[in-house]
């Protein structure tokens, strides 16, 4: 019997479409009463069903469940070993959401007749509903062993393995399905999800695109494609994808929220807010939309409004893990927040199988912050370590050899002679100011000081240079790029800066990892200013380890990776210090800035070519959006508590302590 299409009625008789039904398997029930003579449920050499069973099946398919149940029980009174009747009674229990009964009845059927693939398949479905994923995987695996061509069983096996975090096995299961039927949109979508969970985003994108080539209106795959593109930093493509999805289904609440999140990260805050509000107009109780508004209010420095939005989210869903975790980011926690801690620990418990990896590690980061805020350092570090372990397993590790090769190539290509060479197409604009360094090194503070000047605009962490170098990587790393590339990038950047601010004499881009791109940027904008923010290396790395970044920074989830990355960063910065013109490059020690704010603020403003303005000393009063993890700190006066913070954790830091040598 062939499998129905995704939009055909499910043969289990539920009335749902095949793609939506938990019992979607063509080998479970006959397609119609007229075909019951061929029913054998994948049982090799099985006798044809009896007339009473055919009558019961007809009632079942007609949706007359009470009558069908009576008929099946009559069959069992005559023959308690009637495995078919037990199986179908289990399906009726499933339809009624009585999952323990369903599992018990179908398991009895498998014990009486273990050679029926559909019995094991439907037992797996019941186990999934009970969150018994190991048992579900065993049942699905048995179904595939009995019938290697049972595509839906392979697919559901992949889903159960994915729920268990066994991504390699899940991926293998999905690939088996595609080897049998390469154009299964559902399978490409699920394979994409498993690959994305392993951090293999490019492969995931390819499978989402394949799913959409088979079924262009596949809403879930289109949404997943947008999510993967966003994770890759391909924001324009992600935004375009979400917009296309909304053109197909304007009332898709989740997509309004995903688009809002992406627009917010791209700096389009007003438009982001519009989509959060559209989501809430469609579904007022949609907690994720309230969480989105909370993030947006944080960017604007509206902490009370952010708290109100989180409270609304928690009214809609009291156990919302991200909303609960975000509460800890709004202020310094105190022992009076112990009730918050108890709930967070309960939500993060290993037996809470409802949590995604992101939700779980977000809670552990927040728990770590609670312990850190309250001075319980020996409890804080294990919490942060747990958060990073989960994140590392979920998103994958860091390619150390690849990063070393990149630093080697940049040093080899961008010599002082290469950077100082007059280049056709380069812009002589002095508007760009690049603040770079390691994350959590003080880049936000420097930007906020500059942005407090009336002739400057703080643009936040722009993705422009990352996108440009990504799109032109081969040409840049060859060192053979010419006027066309230089003038094209320069013109596009100038237009972008003009869009951000039509009047500012200086526009600050504080994307920290632009330290990788200084050579290329200096050839496109030879009069740009570069400010390198430096901070105690162990304090910097510890702060990264404690920070739940929204994307990237895979090096930061283990201490050895952090130490390695920092040394490579330091090696590259020594090179830029030697080859960039001294009048275009300034190093600002974070600790010195904190100790003598006035002197260093004046030096920074003088360096970027502006006259002094006293408002730069009152940077914490500047009203602007700050869409980074430092959105709370930059709105406070200069404080010194972050200096030498690492000493609270010295006994835990191992590999990082060598950075002090």
XYZ file of C-alpha atoms in Angstrom:
661
model
C 0.000 0.000 0.000
C 1.525 3.358 -0.977
C 1.861 6.220 1.476
C -0.625 9.073 1.180
C 0.533 12.617 0.436
C 1.097 15.181 3.196
C -2.275 16.806 2.577
C -4.301 13.599 2.155
C -6.571 12.390 4.991
C -4.671 10.320 7.512
C -5.601 6.631 7.172
C -5.906 6.255 10.944
C -9.366 7.721 10.681
C -8.689 10.782 12.820
C -10.000 13.145 10.190
C -6.703 15.075 10.230
C -4.384 15.556 7.296
C -1.684 12.924 7.025
C 1.079 15.489 7.745
C -0.603 16.546 10.995
C -1.637 13.247 12.504
C 0.304 11.505 15.255
C -0.743 8.152 13.795
C 0.218 8.991 10.226
C 1.177 5.663 8.683
C -0.422 4.138 5.626
C 0.193 0.730 7.096
C -1.972 1.282 10.157
C -5.481 1.171 8.721
C -6.806 0.500 5.249
C -7.444 3.524 3.071
C -11.136 2.712 2.782
C -13.561 -0.117 3.647
C -13.564 -1.135 -0.001
C -9.906 -2.126 0.274
C -10.085 -4.099 3.485
C -9.568 -7.385 1.710
C -5.952 -6.439 1.073
C -5.283 -5.426 4.659
C -2.383 -7.305 6.170
C -0.675 -4.629 8.296
C 2.747 -5.588 6.953
C 2.397 -9.076 8.356
C 4.038 -11.489 5.985
C 1.905 -14.537 5.107
C -0.848 -13.334 7.465
C -4.370 -14.690 6.948
C -6.984 -12.200 5.721
C -8.948 -10.409 8.469
C -12.186 -11.984 9.612
C -15.590 -10.537 8.743
C -16.173 -9.313 12.340
C -12.823 -7.507 12.269
C -13.679 -5.939 8.905
C -16.980 -4.752 10.367
C -15.215 -3.243 13.403
C -12.678 -1.512 11.115
C -15.446 -0.007 9.040
C -17.022 1.470 12.181
C -13.597 2.728 13.263
C -12.939 4.469 9.961
C -16.388 6.010 9.993
C -15.498 7.668 13.287
C -17.999 5.581 15.294
C -15.479 4.919 18.007
C -17.848 3.707 20.716
C -19.378 1.127 18.383
C -15.954 0.121 17.073
C -14.675 -0.313 20.619
C -17.636 -2.536 21.467
C -16.943 -4.628 18.364
C -13.233 -4.997 19.163
C -14.038 -6.039 22.763
C -16.488 -8.647 21.478
C -13.683 -10.090 19.391
C -11.463 -10.208 22.471
C -14.147 -12.003 24.483
C -14.128 -14.696 21.825
C -10.343 -14.716 21.534
C -8.274 -12.821 24.162
C -5.199 -13.340 21.963
C -6.621 -11.321 19.064
C -3.676 -8.972 18.547
C -5.453 -6.951 15.856
C -8.343 -6.103 18.180
C -5.934 -5.087 20.939
C -3.993 -2.916 18.506
C -7.075 -1.094 17.258
C -8.389 -0.605 20.771
C -5.036 1.023 21.459
C -5.579 3.358 18.498
C -8.988 4.350 19.840
C -7.428 5.077 23.232
C -4.828 7.191 21.440
C -7.561 9.150 19.652
C -9.046 9.861 23.068
C -5.631 11.011 24.363
C -5.575 8.132 26.858
C -1.915 7.509 26.064
C -1.056 5.144 28.949
C -3.983 2.897 27.924
C -2.946 3.130 24.281
C 0.616 2.083 25.073
C -0.553 -0.793 27.287
C -3.002 -2.191 24.705
C -0.634 -1.910 21.739
C 2.222 -3.403 23.740
C -0.015 -6.390 24.504
C -0.574 -6.733 20.759
C 3.191 -6.754 20.100
C 3.676 -9.475 22.722
C 1.062 -11.640 21.015
C 2.356 -10.952 17.535
C 5.753 -9.273 17.328
C 6.046 -9.477 13.559
C 3.682 -6.625 12.647
C 5.593 -3.414 11.814
C 2.518 -1.214 12.373
C 2.088 -2.516 15.931
C 5.596 -1.372 16.857
C 5.171 1.882 14.954
C 2.012 2.837 16.825
C 3.524 1.713 20.127
C 6.319 4.176 19.386
C 3.742 6.923 18.753
C 2.117 6.286 22.125
C 5.490 6.262 23.878
C 6.331 9.629 22.320
C 3.167 11.134 23.776
C 4.265 9.829 27.173
C 7.736 11.383 26.670
C 9.234 7.894 26.831
C 11.658 8.525 23.997
C 14.002 5.597 24.613
C 11.075 3.169 24.482
C 9.680 4.996 21.449
C 12.985 4.725 19.614
C 13.154 0.988 20.366
C 9.634 0.493 18.992
C 10.301 2.477 15.806
C 13.595 0.676 15.300
C 11.804 -2.683 15.547
C 9.306 -1.517 12.918
C 12.139 -0.601 10.531
C 13.857 -3.928 11.144
C 10.681 -5.780 10.236
C 10.123 -3.581 7.197
C 13.227 -1.644 6.040
C 11.034 0.235 3.564
C 8.708 1.635 6.245
C 9.501 5.291 5.609
C 7.339 6.819 8.320
C 8.919 4.549 10.927
C 12.392 5.714 9.869
C 11.180 9.301 10.084
C 9.645 8.881 13.539
C 12.755 7.019 14.719
C 14.759 10.077 13.722
C 12.405 12.276 15.725
C 12.696 10.137 18.857
C 16.484 10.025 18.583
C 16.544 13.799 18.099
C 14.464 14.220 21.267
C 17.061 12.105 23.083
C 19.845 14.348 21.804
C 21.275 11.509 19.693
C 21.701 13.720 16.654
C 24.116 11.508 14.718
C 21.695 8.580 14.920
C 18.733 10.798 14.073
C 20.541 12.135 11.016
C 21.383 8.583 9.912
C 17.722 7.619 10.213
C 16.585 10.582 8.135
C 19.211 9.830 5.496
C 17.890 6.263 5.216
C 14.483 7.666 4.344
C 15.953 9.976 1.720
C 17.931 7.106 0.229
C 14.593 5.372 -0.348
C 12.630 8.474 -1.379
C 14.824 11.536 -2.064
C 11.944 13.996 -2.496
C 10.332 13.741 0.921
C 9.870 17.360 2.024
C 9.108 16.396 5.633
C 12.313 14.402 5.904
C 14.480 17.154 4.443
C 12.928 19.530 6.967
C 13.555 17.193 9.906
C 17.073 16.440 8.735
C 17.672 20.180 8.533
C 16.525 20.572 12.146
C 18.876 17.830 13.331
C 21.818 19.301 11.421
C 21.007 22.742 12.774
C 21.007 21.338 16.302
C 24.592 20.191 15.629
C 25.570 23.636 14.412
C 25.837 22.452 10.785
C 23.907 25.442 9.550
C 24.984 25.443 5.910
C 23.898 21.817 5.510
C 20.648 22.578 7.314
C 19.934 25.449 4.921
C 20.494 23.131 1.950
C 17.921 20.631 3.247
C 15.335 23.307 4.073
C 15.768 24.629 0.550
C 15.340 21.112 -0.830
C 12.127 20.708 1.169
C 10.849 23.965 -0.299
C 11.812 22.950 -3.826
C 9.561 19.918 -3.352
C 6.798 21.810 -1.543
C 7.099 25.612 -1.930
C 4.262 26.308 0.526
C 5.770 24.191 3.318
C 5.365 26.773 6.076
C 7.426 25.000 8.736
C 10.410 24.494 6.419
C 10.281 28.128 5.329
C 10.315 29.246 8.952
C 13.183 26.892 9.781
C 15.130 28.223 6.794
C 14.722 31.741 8.129
C 15.932 30.638 11.563
C 19.025 28.976 10.107
C 19.868 31.966 7.927
C 19.512 34.216 10.959
C 21.871 31.977 12.941
C 24.380 32.265 10.078
C 24.174 36.044 10.287
C 22.557 36.237 6.845
C 20.007 38.692 8.177
C 18.811 40.134 4.878
C 18.051 36.662 3.533
C 16.372 35.628 6.776
C 14.192 38.746 6.759
C 13.261 38.169 3.115
C 12.373 34.558 3.914
C 10.149 35.498 6.830
C 8.419 38.115 4.696
C 7.731 35.520 2.026
C 6.278 33.194 4.647
C 3.976 35.944 5.886
C 2.891 36.604 2.302
C 1.770 32.976 2.193
C 0.234 33.027 5.674
C -0.198 36.567 7.078
C -1.599 35.329 10.386
C 1.356 33.062 11.210
C 2.059 34.319 14.718
C 5.382 32.552 15.212
C 6.779 34.115 12.050
C 5.786 37.615 13.140
C 7.828 36.995 16.292
C 10.778 35.469 14.418
C 10.779 38.374 11.972
C 10.569 40.789 14.888
C 13.556 39.113 16.547
C 15.604 39.285 13.347
C 14.702 42.904 12.644
C 15.634 43.769 16.218
C 19.053 42.156 15.886
C 19.510 43.992 12.578
C 18.844 47.276 14.372
C 15.410 47.889 12.824
C 13.767 48.312 16.189
C 10.576 50.165 15.290
C 9.684 47.654 12.604
C 10.496 44.804 14.990
C 8.067 46.220 17.525
C 5.379 46.355 14.861
C 5.646 42.615 14.258
C 5.584 41.778 17.970
C 2.418 43.840 18.278
C 0.912 42.176 15.197
C 1.575 38.803 16.792
C -0.212 39.892 19.958
C -3.130 41.304 17.980
C -3.525 37.867 16.400
C -2.942 35.955 19.632
C -2.864 38.087 22.804
C -1.657 35.166 24.896
C 1.402 34.420 22.740
C 4.140 34.567 25.367
C 7.071 34.742 22.930
C 5.742 38.029 21.532
C 5.741 39.534 25.022
C 9.325 38.260 25.459
C 10.249 39.960 22.185
C 8.849 43.241 23.478
C 10.851 42.735 26.665
C 14.073 42.455 24.646
C 13.074 45.547 22.672
C 12.459 47.550 25.831
C 15.848 46.455 27.139
C 17.457 47.816 23.973
C 15.775 51.150 24.642
C 16.846 51.089 28.292
C 13.243 50.807 29.480
C 13.837 48.283 32.235
C 10.478 48.652 33.965
C 8.670 48.210 30.652
C 10.812 45.130 29.998
C 9.817 43.725 33.376
C 6.138 44.406 32.601
C 6.453 42.572 29.289
C 8.090 39.587 30.992
C 5.336 39.515 33.590
C 2.786 39.472 30.772
C 4.654 36.562 29.180
C 4.585 34.693 32.473
C 0.860 35.347 32.866
C 0.372 33.674 29.487
C 2.773 30.869 30.327
C 3.921 30.728 33.951
C 6.733 28.299 33.193
C 8.152 30.205 30.205
C 11.878 29.450 30.657
C 13.288 32.348 28.627
C 11.044 34.897 30.350
C 12.017 33.497 33.748
C 15.709 33.566 32.839
C 15.462 37.136 31.523
C 14.181 38.403 34.861
C 17.681 37.889 36.223
C 19.170 40.213 33.584
C 17.134 43.262 34.572
C 19.044 44.052 37.756
C 21.451 42.691 40.299
C 19.882 39.758 42.114
C 19.833 39.580 45.930
C 19.113 36.844 48.497
C 15.538 38.151 48.532
C 15.199 36.587 45.045
C 15.512 33.071 46.450
C 12.013 32.168 45.232
C 13.124 33.089 41.722
C 16.076 30.723 42.142
C 13.927 27.805 43.310
C 11.644 28.150 40.296
C 14.606 28.463 37.920
C 16.198 25.309 39.341
C 12.896 23.461 39.070
C 12.445 24.521 35.456
C 16.030 23.558 34.560
C 15.777 20.103 36.152
C 16.939 17.224 33.911
C 13.533 15.521 34.064
C 11.841 18.565 32.485
C 11.761 17.109 28.997
C 9.734 20.018 27.633
C 12.789 22.274 27.502
C 14.796 22.898 24.375
C 18.573 23.067 24.722
C 18.435 26.853 24.355
C 15.857 27.168 27.106
C 17.835 24.893 29.402
C 21.178 26.635 28.995
C 19.503 30.068 29.244
C 18.155 29.081 32.645
C 21.556 27.853 33.808
C 23.213 31.093 32.711
C 20.589 32.990 34.734
C 21.086 30.698 37.738
C 24.820 31.344 37.516
C 24.152 35.083 37.510
C 22.019 34.769 40.644
C 24.807 32.976 42.489
C 27.402 35.449 41.190
C 25.292 38.462 42.171
C 24.834 37.058 45.665
C 28.530 36.203 46.109
C 28.088 32.408 46.057
C 30.981 31.893 43.673
C 31.478 28.165 44.235
C 27.874 27.630 43.195
C 27.999 30.171 40.366
C 30.874 28.594 38.455
C 29.322 25.099 38.206
C 26.067 26.698 37.009
C 27.855 28.618 34.255
C 29.821 25.478 33.366
C 26.586 23.520 33.045
C 25.156 26.238 30.806
C 28.221 26.190 28.570
C 28.327 22.394 28.432
C 24.735 22.236 27.194
C 25.341 25.049 24.719
C 28.510 23.418 23.397
C 26.777 20.069 22.916
C 23.847 21.780 21.238
C 25.666 24.172 18.926
C 28.984 22.463 18.329
C 32.574 23.323 19.071
C 35.092 25.745 17.634
C 37.390 25.106 14.666
C 40.755 25.983 16.184
C 42.963 24.997 13.211
C 40.725 26.978 10.860
C 40.963 30.068 13.043
C 44.750 29.823 13.226
C 44.912 29.575 9.427
C 42.730 32.666 9.124
C 44.981 34.700 11.437
C 48.057 33.457 9.549
C 46.522 34.533 6.231
C 45.522 37.971 7.495
C 49.007 38.640 8.847
C 50.598 37.470 5.607
C 48.354 39.556 3.344
C 47.876 42.815 5.214
C 51.372 44.182 5.580
C 52.073 47.847 6.288
C 52.971 48.308 2.634
C 49.757 46.665 1.434
C 47.573 48.751 3.757
C 49.421 52.008 3.026
C 49.176 51.638 -0.729
C 46.911 54.178 -2.468
C 43.980 52.232 -3.799
C 41.586 53.255 -6.569
C 37.983 53.357 -5.384
C 38.820 53.866 -1.708
C 36.742 56.371 0.240
C 38.349 59.320 2.014
C 35.414 59.637 4.387
C 36.305 60.055 8.060
C 32.835 59.081 9.315
C 33.558 55.437 10.178
C 34.820 54.737 13.686
C 35.439 51.053 14.450
C 35.602 49.990 18.095
C 37.004 46.470 18.259
C 38.361 43.952 20.721
C 37.199 40.876 22.538
C 33.551 40.809 23.601
C 33.034 42.066 27.165
C 36.202 44.170 26.971
C 34.604 47.625 27.235
C 33.600 48.255 23.625
C 30.060 49.267 24.642
C 31.375 51.756 27.185
C 33.646 53.411 24.607
C 30.804 53.572 22.094
C 28.476 55.107 24.681
C 31.035 57.812 25.512
C 31.417 58.710 21.836
C 27.674 58.479 21.154
C 27.096 61.040 23.907
C 28.799 63.603 21.676
C 26.255 65.613 19.645
C 28.253 65.123 16.443
C 28.513 61.347 16.774
C 26.119 58.447 16.336
C 26.460 55.075 18.038
C 25.228 52.441 15.591
C 25.855 49.411 17.797
C 27.191 46.112 16.501
C 26.742 46.363 12.746
C 26.932 43.212 10.651
C 28.016 45.131 7.562
C 31.696 44.205 7.534
C 31.080 40.608 8.480
C 28.670 40.265 5.561
C 31.030 42.003 3.140
C 34.057 39.931 4.068
C 31.970 36.772 4.029
C 30.649 37.503 0.549
C 34.108 38.446 -0.787
C 36.280 36.142 1.301
C 38.175 34.530 -1.564
C 39.121 37.853 -3.159
C 40.110 39.444 0.158
C 42.262 36.525 1.292
C 43.971 36.449 -2.102
C 45.003 40.086 -1.662
C 44.158 40.691 -5.321
C 40.935 42.635 -4.988
C 40.731 45.763 -7.119
C 38.862 48.998 -7.690
C 35.504 47.359 -8.397
C 35.310 45.609 -5.044
C 36.780 48.513 -3.060
C 34.534 51.190 -4.554
C 31.469 48.947 -4.378
C 31.949 48.222 -0.678
C 32.844 51.842 0.083
C 29.753 53.206 -1.657
C 27.483 50.661 0.014
C 28.937 51.452 3.432
C 28.590 55.215 2.928
C 24.947 54.803 1.955
C 24.356 52.580 4.973
C 25.942 55.082 7.339
C 23.889 57.846 5.771
C 20.771 55.778 6.373
C 21.751 55.306 10.016
C 22.464 59.009 10.518
C 22.278 61.732 7.908
C 24.018 64.348 10.072
C 26.600 62.720 12.358
C 30.227 63.526 11.634
C 31.226 60.173 13.103
C 29.318 56.870 13.112
C 30.536 54.198 15.533
C 30.401 50.496 14.686
C 31.296 48.549 17.826
C 31.156 45.015 16.441
C 34.002 43.477 18.495
C 35.060 40.830 16.007
C 35.752 43.439 13.340
C 39.281 43.054 14.722
C 39.497 40.306 12.101
C 38.697 42.802 9.319
C 40.794 45.856 10.141
C 43.186 45.298 7.255
C 40.452 45.173 4.651
C 38.509 48.064 6.208
C 41.666 50.196 6.220
C 42.090 49.654 2.477
C 38.497 50.674 1.784
C 38.432 53.595 4.276
C 42.057 54.692 4.783
C 40.891 57.588 7.014
C 38.678 55.491 9.286
C 39.585 55.435 12.982
C 40.167 52.180 14.848
C 39.849 51.979 18.628
C 41.016 48.780 20.289
C 39.411 48.176 23.681
C 41.641 46.123 25.983
C 40.817 44.585 29.319
C 42.457 42.168 31.731
C 42.485 38.942 29.691
C 41.144 36.707 32.455
C 38.372 39.150 33.359
C 37.497 39.362 29.660
C 37.404 35.605 29.116
C 35.532 34.956 32.360
C 32.879 37.500 31.356
C 32.517 35.781 27.967
C 32.169 32.404 29.675
C 29.413 33.824 31.861
C 27.537 35.488 28.992
C 24.701 33.843 27.089
C 25.358 35.253 23.625
C 22.488 34.956 21.164
C 24.697 33.512 18.416
C 28.313 32.852 17.512
C 31.186 32.802 20.012
C 31.449 29.003 19.954
C 35.012 29.388 21.257
C 33.584 30.744 24.492
C 31.901 27.610 25.807
C 35.023 26.005 27.275
C 38.004 27.504 29.072
C 40.670 25.954 26.855
C 38.887 27.240 23.752
C 38.717 30.696 25.278
C 42.417 30.719 26.110
C 43.271 29.549 22.595
C 41.049 32.165 20.935
C 42.416 34.956 23.113
C 46.013 34.149 22.202
C 45.199 34.171 18.489
C 43.289 37.444 18.884
C 46.258 38.907 20.738
C 48.635 37.765 17.999
C 46.546 39.465 15.335
C 46.182 42.684 17.344
C 49.974 42.890 17.739
C 50.149 42.782 13.958
C 47.550 45.544 13.474
C 49.414 47.687 16.019
C 52.522 47.409 13.862
C 51.016 47.936 10.414
C 48.138 50.417 10.856
C 48.991 54.145 10.782
C 49.495 55.378 14.361
C 47.191 58.341 13.832
C 44.374 55.977 12.900
C 44.773 53.410 15.679
C 44.193 53.921 19.424
C 44.371 51.376 22.220
C 42.175 52.052 25.262
C 42.838 50.017 28.413
C 39.486 49.404 30.091
C 40.914 49.580 33.592
C 42.594 52.931 32.850
C 39.368 54.301 31.394
C 37.487 53.269 34.522
C 40.148 54.810 36.809
C 40.452 58.097 34.899
C 37.281 58.504 32.908
C 37.750 62.197 32.131
C 41.279 61.962 30.739
C 40.606 58.917 28.592
C 37.255 60.243 27.369
C 38.974 63.425 26.196
C 41.681 61.385 24.506
C 39.091 59.241 22.685
C 37.123 62.255 21.443
C 40.294 64.013 20.337
C 41.454 60.866 18.536
C 38.301 60.699 16.391
C 38.722 64.344 15.414
C 35.905 66.009 17.348
C 35.931 68.868 19.810
C 35.326 68.113 23.453
C 31.780 68.071 24.859
C 31.040 67.629 28.579
C 28.108 65.355 27.805
C 30.641 62.628 27.100
C 31.319 62.452 30.844
C 27.628 61.857 31.553
C 27.363 59.018 29.055
C 24.996 57.055 31.306
C 22.330 59.720 30.768
C 22.428 59.450 26.972
C 19.127 58.179 25.589
C 19.769 55.681 22.803
C 19.265 52.041 21.986
C 21.901 49.538 23.051
C 21.209 46.124 21.582
C 23.967 44.177 23.290
C 24.556 42.314 26.516
C 25.863 45.573 28.026
C 22.550 47.431 27.724
C 22.267 47.659 31.517
C 25.894 48.497 32.327
C 26.284 51.410 29.883
C 23.359 53.153 31.558
C 25.141 53.159 34.910
C 27.888 55.482 36.089
C 31.447 54.197 35.856
C 31.899 51.376 38.345
C 35.002 49.422 39.293
C 33.532 46.178 40.599
C 34.321 44.336 37.372
C 38.060 44.872 37.807
C 39.915 41.782 39.023
C 36.617 39.931 39.131
C 38.402 36.758 38.148
C 39.947 36.439 41.606
C 36.570 35.259 42.934
C 36.914 32.240 40.633
C 40.683 31.734 40.582
C 40.603 28.082 41.645
C 38.242 27.222 38.777
C 40.013 28.996 35.925
C 42.890 26.665 35.033
C 43.707 27.373 31.350
C 42.836 31.081 31.604
C 45.441 31.886 34.244
C 48.231 31.403 31.714
C 46.968 34.489 29.865
C 48.366 36.637 32.675
C 51.979 35.645 31.854
